[in-house]
CSV table of C-alpha atoms in Angstrom, one decimal:
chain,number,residue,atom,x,y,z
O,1,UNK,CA,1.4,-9.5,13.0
O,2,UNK,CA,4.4,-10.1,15.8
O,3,UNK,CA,4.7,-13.4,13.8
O,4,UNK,CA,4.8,-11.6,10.4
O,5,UNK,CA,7.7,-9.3,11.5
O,6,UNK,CA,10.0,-12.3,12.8
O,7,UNK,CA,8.9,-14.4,9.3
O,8,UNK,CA,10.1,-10.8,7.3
O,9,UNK,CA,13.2,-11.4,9.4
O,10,UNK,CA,12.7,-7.5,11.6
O,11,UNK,CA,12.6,-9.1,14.6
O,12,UNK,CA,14.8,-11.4,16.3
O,13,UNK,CA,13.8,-15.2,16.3
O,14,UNK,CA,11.6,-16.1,19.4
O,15,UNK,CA,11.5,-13.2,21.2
O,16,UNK,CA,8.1,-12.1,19.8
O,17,UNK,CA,6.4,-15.1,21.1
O,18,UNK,CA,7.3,-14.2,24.1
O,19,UNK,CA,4.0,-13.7,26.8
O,20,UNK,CA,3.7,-9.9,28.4
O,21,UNK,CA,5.1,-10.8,31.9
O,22,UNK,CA,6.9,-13.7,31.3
O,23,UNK,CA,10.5,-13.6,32.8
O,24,UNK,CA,12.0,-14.6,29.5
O,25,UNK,CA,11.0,-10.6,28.8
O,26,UNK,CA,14.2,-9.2,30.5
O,27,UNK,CA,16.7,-11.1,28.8
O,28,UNK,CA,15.2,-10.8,25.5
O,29,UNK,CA,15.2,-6.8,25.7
O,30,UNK,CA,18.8,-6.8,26.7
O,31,UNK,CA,20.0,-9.2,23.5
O,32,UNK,CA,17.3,-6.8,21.5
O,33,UNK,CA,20.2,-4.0,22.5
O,34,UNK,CA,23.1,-6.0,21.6
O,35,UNK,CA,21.1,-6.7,17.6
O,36,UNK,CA,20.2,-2.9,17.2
O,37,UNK,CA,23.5,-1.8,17.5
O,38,UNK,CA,25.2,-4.4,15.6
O,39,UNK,CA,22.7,-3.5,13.1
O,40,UNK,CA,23.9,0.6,13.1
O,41,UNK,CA,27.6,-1.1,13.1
O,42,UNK,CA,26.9,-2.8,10.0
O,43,UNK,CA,24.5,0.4,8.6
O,44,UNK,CA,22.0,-2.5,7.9
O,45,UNK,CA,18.7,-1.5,6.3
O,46,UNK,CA,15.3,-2.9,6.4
O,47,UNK,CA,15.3,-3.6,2.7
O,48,UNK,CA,18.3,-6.2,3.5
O,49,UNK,CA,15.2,-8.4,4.9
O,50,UNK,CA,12.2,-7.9,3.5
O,51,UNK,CA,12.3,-9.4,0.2
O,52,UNK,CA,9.6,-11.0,-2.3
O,53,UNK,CA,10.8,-14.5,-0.3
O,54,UNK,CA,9.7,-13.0,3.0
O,55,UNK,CA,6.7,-11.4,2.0
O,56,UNK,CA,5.9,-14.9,0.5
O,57,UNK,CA,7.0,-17.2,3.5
O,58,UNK,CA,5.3,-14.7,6.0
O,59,UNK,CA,2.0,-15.0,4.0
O,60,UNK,CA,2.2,-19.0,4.3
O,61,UNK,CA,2.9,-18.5,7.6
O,62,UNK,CA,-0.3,-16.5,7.9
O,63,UNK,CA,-2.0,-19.2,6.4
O,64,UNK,CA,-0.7,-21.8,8.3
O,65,UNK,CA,-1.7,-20.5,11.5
O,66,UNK,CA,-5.7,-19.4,10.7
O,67,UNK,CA,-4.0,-15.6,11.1
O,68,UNK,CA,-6.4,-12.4,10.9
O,69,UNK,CA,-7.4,-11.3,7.6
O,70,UNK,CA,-5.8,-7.6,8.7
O,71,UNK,CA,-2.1,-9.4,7.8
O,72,UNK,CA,-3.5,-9.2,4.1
O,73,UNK,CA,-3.9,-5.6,4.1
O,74,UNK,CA,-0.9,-5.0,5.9
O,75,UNK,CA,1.7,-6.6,3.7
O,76,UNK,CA,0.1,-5.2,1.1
O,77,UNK,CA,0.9,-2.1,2.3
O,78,UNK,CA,4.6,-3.0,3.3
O,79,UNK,CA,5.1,-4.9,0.0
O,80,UNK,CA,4.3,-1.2,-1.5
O,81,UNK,CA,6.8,0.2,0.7
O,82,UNK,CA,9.3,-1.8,-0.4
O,83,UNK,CA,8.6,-1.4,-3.6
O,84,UNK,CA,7.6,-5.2,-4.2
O,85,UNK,CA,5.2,-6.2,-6.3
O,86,UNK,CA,2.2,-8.1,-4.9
O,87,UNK,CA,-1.5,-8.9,-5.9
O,88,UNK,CA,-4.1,-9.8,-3.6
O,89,UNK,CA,-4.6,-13.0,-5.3
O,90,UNK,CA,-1.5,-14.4,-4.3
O,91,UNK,CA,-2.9,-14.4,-0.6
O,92,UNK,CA,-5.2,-16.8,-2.1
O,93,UNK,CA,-2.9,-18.9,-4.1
O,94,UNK,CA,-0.4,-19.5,-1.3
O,95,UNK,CA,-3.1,-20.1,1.8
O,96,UNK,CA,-4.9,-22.6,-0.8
O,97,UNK,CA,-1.2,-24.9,-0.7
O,98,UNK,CA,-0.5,-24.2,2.9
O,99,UNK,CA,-2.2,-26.8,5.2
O,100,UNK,CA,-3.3,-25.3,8.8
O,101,UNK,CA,-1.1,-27.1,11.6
O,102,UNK,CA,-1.0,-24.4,14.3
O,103,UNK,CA,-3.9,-25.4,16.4
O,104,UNK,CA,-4.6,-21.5,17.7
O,105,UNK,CA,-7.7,-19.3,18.6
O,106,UNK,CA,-10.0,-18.0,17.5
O,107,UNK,CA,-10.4,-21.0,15.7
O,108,UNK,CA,-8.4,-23.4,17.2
O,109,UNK,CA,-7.9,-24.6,21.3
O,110,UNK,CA,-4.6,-22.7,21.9
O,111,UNK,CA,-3.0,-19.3,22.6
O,112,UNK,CA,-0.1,-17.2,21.7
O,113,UNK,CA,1.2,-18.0,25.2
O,114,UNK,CA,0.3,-21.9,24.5
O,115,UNK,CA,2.5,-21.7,21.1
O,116,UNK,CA,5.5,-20.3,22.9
O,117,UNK,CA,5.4,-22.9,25.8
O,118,UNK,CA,5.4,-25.3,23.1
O,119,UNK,CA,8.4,-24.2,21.6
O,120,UNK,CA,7.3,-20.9,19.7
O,121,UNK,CA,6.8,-20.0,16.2
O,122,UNK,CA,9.7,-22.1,14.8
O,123,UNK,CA,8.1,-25.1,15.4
O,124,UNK,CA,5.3,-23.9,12.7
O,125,UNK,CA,8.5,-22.7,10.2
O,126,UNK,CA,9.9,-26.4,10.8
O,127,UNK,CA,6.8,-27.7,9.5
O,128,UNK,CA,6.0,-25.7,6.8
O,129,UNK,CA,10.0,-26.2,6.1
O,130,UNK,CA,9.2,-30.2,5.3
O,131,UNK,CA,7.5,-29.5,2.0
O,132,UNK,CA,9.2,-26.5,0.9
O,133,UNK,CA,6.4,-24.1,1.3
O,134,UNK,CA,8.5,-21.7,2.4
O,135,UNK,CA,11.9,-20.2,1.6
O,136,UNK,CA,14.3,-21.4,5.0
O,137,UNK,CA,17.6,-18.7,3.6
O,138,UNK,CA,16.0,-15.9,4.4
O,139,UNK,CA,17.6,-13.9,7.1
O,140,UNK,CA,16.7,-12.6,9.7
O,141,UNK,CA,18.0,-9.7,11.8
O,142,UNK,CA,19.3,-11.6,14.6
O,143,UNK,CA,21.9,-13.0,11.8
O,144,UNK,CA,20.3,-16.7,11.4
O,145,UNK,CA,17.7,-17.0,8.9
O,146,UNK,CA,14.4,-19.1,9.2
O,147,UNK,CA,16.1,-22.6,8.8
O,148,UNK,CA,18.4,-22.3,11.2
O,149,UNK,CA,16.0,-21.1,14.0
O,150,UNK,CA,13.3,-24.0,12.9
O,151,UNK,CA,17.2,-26.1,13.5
O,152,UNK,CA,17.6,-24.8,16.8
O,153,UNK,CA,13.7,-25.5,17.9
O,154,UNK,CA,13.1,-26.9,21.0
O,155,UNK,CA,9.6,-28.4,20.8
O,156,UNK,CA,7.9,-28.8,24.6
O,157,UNK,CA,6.9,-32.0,25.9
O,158,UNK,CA,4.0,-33.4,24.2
O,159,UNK,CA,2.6,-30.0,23.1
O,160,UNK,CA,-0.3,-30.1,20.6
O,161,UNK,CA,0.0,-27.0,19.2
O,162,UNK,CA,1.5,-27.5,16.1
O,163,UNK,CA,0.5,-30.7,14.6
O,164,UNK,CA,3.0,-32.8,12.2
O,165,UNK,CA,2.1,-31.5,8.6
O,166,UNK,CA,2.1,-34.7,7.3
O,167,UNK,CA,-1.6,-34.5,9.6
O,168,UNK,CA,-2.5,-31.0,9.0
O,169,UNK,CA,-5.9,-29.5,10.4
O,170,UNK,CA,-7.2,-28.7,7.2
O,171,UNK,CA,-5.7,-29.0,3.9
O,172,UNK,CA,-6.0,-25.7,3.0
O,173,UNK,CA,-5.0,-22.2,4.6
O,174,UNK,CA,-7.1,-19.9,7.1
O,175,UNK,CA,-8.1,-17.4,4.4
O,176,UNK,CA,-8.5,-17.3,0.7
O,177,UNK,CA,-9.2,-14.8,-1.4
O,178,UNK,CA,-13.1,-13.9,-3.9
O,179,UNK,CA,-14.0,-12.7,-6.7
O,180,UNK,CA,-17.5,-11.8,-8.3
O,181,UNK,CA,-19.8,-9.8,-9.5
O,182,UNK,CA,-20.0,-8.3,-6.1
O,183,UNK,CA,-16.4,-8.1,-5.8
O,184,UNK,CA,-14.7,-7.5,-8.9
O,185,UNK,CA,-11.5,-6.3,-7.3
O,186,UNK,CA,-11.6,-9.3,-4.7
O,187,UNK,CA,-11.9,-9.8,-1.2
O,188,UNK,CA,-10.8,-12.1,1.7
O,189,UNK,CA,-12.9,-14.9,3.5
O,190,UNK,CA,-11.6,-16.5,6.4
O,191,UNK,CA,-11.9,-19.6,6.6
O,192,UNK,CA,-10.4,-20.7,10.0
O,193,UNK,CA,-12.8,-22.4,12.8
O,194,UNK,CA,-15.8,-23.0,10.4
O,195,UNK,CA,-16.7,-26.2,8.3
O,196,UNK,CA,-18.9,-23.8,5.8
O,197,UNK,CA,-18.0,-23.8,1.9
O,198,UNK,CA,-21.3,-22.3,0.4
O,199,UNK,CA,-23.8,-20.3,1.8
O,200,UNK,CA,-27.1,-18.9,-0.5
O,201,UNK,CA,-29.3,-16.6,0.7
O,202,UNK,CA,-31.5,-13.1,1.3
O,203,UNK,CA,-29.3,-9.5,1.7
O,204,UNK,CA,-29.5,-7.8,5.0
O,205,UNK,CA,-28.4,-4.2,4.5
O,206,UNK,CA,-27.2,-1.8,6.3
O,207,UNK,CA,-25.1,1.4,5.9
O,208,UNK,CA,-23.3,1.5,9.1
O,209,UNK,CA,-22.1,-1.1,11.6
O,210,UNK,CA,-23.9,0.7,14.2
O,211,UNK,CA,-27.3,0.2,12.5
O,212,UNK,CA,-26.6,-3.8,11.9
O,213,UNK,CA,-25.9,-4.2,15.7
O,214,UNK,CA,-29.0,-2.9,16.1
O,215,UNK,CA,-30.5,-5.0,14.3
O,216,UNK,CA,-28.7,-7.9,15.6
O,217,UNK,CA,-29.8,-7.1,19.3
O,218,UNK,CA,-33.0,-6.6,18.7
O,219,UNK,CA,-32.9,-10.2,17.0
O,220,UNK,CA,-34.0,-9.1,13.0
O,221,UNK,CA,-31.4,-11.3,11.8
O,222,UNK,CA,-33.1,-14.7,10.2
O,223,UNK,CA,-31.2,-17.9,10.0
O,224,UNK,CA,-29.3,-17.8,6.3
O,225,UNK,CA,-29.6,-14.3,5.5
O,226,UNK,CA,-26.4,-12.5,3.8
O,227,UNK,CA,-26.0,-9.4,6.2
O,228,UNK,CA,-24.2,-6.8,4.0
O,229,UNK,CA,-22.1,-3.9,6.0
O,230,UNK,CA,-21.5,-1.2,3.6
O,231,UNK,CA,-19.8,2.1,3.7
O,232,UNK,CA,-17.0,1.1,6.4
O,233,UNK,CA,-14.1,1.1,3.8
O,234,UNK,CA,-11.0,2.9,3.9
O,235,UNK,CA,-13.0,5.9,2.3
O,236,UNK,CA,-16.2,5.3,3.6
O,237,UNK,CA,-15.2,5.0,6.8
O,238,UNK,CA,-13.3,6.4,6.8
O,239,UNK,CA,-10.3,4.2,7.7
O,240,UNK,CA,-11.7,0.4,8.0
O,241,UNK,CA,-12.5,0.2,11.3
O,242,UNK,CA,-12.9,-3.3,12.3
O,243,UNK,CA,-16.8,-5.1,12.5
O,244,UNK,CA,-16.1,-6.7,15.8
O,245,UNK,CA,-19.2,-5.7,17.9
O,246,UNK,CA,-21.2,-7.1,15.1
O,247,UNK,CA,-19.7,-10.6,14.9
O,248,UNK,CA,-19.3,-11.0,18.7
O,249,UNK,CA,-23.6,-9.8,19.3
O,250,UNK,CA,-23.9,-12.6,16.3
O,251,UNK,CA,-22.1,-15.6,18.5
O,252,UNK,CA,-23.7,-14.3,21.4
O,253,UNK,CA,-27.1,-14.6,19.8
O,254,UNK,CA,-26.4,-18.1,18.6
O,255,UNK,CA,-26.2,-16.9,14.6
O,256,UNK,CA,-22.7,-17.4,14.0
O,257,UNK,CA,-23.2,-20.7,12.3
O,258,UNK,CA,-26.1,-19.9,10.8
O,259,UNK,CA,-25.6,-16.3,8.7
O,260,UNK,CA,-22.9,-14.7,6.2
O,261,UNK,CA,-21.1,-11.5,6.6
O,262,UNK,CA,-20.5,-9.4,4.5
O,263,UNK,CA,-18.7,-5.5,4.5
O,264,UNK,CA,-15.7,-3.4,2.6
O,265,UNK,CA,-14.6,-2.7,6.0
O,266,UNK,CA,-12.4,-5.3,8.3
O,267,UNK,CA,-12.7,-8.1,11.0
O,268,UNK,CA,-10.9,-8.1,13.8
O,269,UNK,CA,-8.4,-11.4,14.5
O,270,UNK,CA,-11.1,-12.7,17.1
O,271,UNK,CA,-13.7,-13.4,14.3
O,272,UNK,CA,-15.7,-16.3,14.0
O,273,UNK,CA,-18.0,-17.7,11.2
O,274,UNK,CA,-18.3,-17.2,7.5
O,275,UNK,CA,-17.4,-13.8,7.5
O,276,UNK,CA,-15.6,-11.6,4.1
O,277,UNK,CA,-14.1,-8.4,4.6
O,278,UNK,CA,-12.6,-6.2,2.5
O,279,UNK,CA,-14.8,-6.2,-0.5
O,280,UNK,CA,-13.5,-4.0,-3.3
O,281,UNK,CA,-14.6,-1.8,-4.2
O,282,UNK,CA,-15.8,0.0,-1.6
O,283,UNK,CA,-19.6,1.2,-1.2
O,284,UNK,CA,-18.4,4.8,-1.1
O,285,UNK,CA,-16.8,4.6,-4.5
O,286,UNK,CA,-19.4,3.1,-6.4
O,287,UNK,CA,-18.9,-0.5,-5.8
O,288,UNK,CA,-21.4,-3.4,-6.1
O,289,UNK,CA,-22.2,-3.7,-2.7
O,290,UNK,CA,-23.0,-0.5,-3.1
O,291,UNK,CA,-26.2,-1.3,-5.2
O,292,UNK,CA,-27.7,-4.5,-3.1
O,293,UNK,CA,-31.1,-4.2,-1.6
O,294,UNK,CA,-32.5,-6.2,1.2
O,295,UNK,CA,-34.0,-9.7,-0.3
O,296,UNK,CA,-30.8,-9.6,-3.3
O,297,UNK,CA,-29.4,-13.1,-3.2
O,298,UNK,CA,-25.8,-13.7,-2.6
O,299,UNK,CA,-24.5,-16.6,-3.7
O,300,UNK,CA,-20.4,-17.7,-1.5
O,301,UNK,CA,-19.0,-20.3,-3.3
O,302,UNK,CA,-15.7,-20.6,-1.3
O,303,UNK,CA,-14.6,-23.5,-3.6
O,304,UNK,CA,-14.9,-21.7,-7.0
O,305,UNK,CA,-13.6,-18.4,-5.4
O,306,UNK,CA,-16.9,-16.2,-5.9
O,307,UNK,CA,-18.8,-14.0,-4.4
O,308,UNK,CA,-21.7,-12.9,-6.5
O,309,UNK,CA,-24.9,-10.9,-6.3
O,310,UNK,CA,-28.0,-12.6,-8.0
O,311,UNK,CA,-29.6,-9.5,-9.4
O,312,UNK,CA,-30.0,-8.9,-13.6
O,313,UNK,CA,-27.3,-6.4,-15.1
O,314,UNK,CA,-30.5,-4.5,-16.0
O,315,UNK,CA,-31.7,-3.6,-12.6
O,316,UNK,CA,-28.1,-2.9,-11.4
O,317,UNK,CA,-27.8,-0.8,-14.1
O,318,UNK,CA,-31.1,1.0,-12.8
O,319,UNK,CA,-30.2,1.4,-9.6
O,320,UNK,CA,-26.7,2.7,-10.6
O,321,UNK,CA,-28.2,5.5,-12.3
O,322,UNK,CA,-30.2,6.7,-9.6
O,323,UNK,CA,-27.2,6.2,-6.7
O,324,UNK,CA,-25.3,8.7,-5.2
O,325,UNK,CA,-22.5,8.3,-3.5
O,326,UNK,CA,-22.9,9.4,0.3
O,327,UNK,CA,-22.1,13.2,1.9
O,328,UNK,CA,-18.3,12.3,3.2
O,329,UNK,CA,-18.5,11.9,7.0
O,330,UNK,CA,-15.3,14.4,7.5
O,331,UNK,CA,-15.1,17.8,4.9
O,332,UNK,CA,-12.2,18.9,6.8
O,333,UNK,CA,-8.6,18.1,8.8
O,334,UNK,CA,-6.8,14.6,8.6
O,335,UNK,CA,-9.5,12.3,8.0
O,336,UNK,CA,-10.7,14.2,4.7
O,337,UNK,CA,-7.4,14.6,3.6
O,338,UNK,CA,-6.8,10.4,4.1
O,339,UNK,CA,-10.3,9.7,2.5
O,340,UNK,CA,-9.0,11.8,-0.1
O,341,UNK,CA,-6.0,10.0,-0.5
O,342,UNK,CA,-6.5,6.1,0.7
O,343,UNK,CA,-6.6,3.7,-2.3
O,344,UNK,CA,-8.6,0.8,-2.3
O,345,UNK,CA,-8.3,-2.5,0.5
O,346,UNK,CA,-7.6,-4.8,-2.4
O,347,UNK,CA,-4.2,-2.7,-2.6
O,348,UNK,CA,-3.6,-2.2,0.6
O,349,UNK,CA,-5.6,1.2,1.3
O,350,UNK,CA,-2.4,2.7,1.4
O,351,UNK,CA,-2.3,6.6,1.0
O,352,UNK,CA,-0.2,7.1,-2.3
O,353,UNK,CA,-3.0,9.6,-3.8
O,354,UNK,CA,-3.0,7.8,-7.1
O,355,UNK,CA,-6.6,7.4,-6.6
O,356,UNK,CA,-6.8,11.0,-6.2
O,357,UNK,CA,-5.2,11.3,-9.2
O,358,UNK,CA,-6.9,9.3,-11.6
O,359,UNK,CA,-9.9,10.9,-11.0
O,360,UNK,CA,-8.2,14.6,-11.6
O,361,UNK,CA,-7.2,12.9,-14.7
O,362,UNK,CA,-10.6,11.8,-15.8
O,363,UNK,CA,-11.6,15.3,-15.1
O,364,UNK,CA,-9.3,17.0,-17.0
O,365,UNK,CA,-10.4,14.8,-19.9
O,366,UNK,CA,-13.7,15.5,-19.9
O,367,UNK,CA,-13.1,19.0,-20.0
């Protein structure tokens, strides 16, 4: 995300890149002075930067880089800020014409530090600049704009981190975007440091991330099940708090390579292995996953986009009629009011109420 904010042109060129205690730090604070009040000079505005061309080249960048998933619900969010339209689909489009050439963790060899030492985030920009998948006039608010700083790079000796993208690391971005039967409203996959495609196999469900590390410690998780974390999403949760515990006791147990993940909560930027997030909608609000049973097979067919749930329409529709949705985990104070509020991942689980409100509306209909 300290990449995203230079790419939507809020923060100065390079000077995100820069590592915690790295003497570079002093120097870039002070020049950070000098652009803030040249920016209350000029009574510039955040809208002069983010733009539909940022959003866009920040995504690709995203893509580019085998980024965490969380950037796709966060520029959701801004792009509704802004007032800029933007679909979660177009994540998908733009990773699936972005090739990966920044060589970074967690599914790569290098780190942040590495990619500054190298020369820093323009050298990525500079890349992606060579076959016009991305837009170099946008500015920026250190008064270039992405082209000139990819310009002004200066790339380290022999660094590896950013590969020519004439020789990309994959093809195809770090994250792409599903639809199914068990996602109608979509959902992200990352795709970044695995090889894995398609995976079929048996549901493993639980209602809680807590109960499916559990399971996983106690080594109840088979080779080429579908584990299915449910209830974690911005209302179930409430708040999307991210499955790491889960996806780190998988690695450590030797899994990772060998099972699917799926939950409507979040990863963190640190995950590894076929793993979808965000899966809309939501258990809590009546969503497919909230109907799968343990055996159900679930079909990930990364190359056709889907994510579907091998179960006749007729026994879904059975077990919708007998589901309930869950007892909300907080009746009172801030986190009922956002659970109230949130709107679903697949917009950005921003807190506009209109959620809220269509379901006053449906109400008042049926009255």
């Amino acid at each position: 995300m300290s990449m995203v904010m230079e790419i939507l042109g809020l923060s100065p060129a390079g000077l995100n890149g820069i590592p915690a205690e790295h003497p570079d730090k002093d120097a870039a604070a002070h020049r950070c002075g000098e652009i803030v009040m040249d920016l209350i000079r000029r009574d510039a505005r955040p809208k002069e930067f983010v733009t539909r061309a940022s959003i866009e080249n920040a995504i690709a960048c995203v893509a580019a880089t085998g980024g965490s998933t969380n950037a796709v619900l966060h520029l959701l969010a801004i792009a509704h800020e802004y007032g800029i339209p933007l679909e979660i689909d177009e994540f998908g489009q733009i990773a699936d014409r972005t090739p990966i050439v920044g060589d970074l963790v967690p599914g790569g060899r290098f780190t942040a530090a590495d990619l500054y030492e190298a020369g820093g985030l323009s050298l990525v920009t500079r890349e992606l600049l060579k076959k016009d998948l991305i837009d170099g006039s946008t500015p920026n608010v250190d008064g270039g704009t992405i082209a000139s700083a990819a310009a002004a790079t200066v790339e380290g000796a022999a660094q590896q981190v950013v590969v020519p993208i004439d020789a990309p690391l994959k093809a195809t971005g770090g994250l792409t975007i599903l639809h199914g039967s068990l996602a109608p409203d979509g959902c992200v996959i990352k795709l970044a440091g695995h090889e894995r495609r398609f995976h079929k196999g048996p549901a493993r469900v639980f209602d809680n991330e807590n109960a499916c590390y559990d399971a996983v410690r106690r080594q109840l998780i088979k080779a080429g099940d579908v584990i299915v974390i449910r209830y974690e999403g911005p209302v179930g949760g409430p708040g999307m708090q991210e499955m790491l515990s889960v996806t780190a006791a998988l690695v450590g147990e030797g899994m990772g390579e060998h099972v699917a993940l799926l939950t409507d909560g979040r990863f963190s930027g640190g995950t590894h292995g076929l793993m979808i997030g965000h899966v809309a909608p939501e258990a809590a609000l009546g969503g497919p996953i909230a109907l799968v049973e343990d055996g159900d097979e679930i079909v990930i067919d990364v190359d056709h986009h889907a994510l579907d749930l091998n179960v006749p329409a007729a026994v879904l529709a059975e077990r919708r009629a007998r589901w309930t949705p869950p007892a909300p985990r907080y009746r009172t104070g801030v986190m009922a009011k956002y659970a109230a509020l949130v709107s679903s991942a697949s917009l950005g689980a921003v807190t506009t109420g209109a959620r809220l409100e269509r379901q006053l509306g449906s109400a008042t209909a049926t009255k």
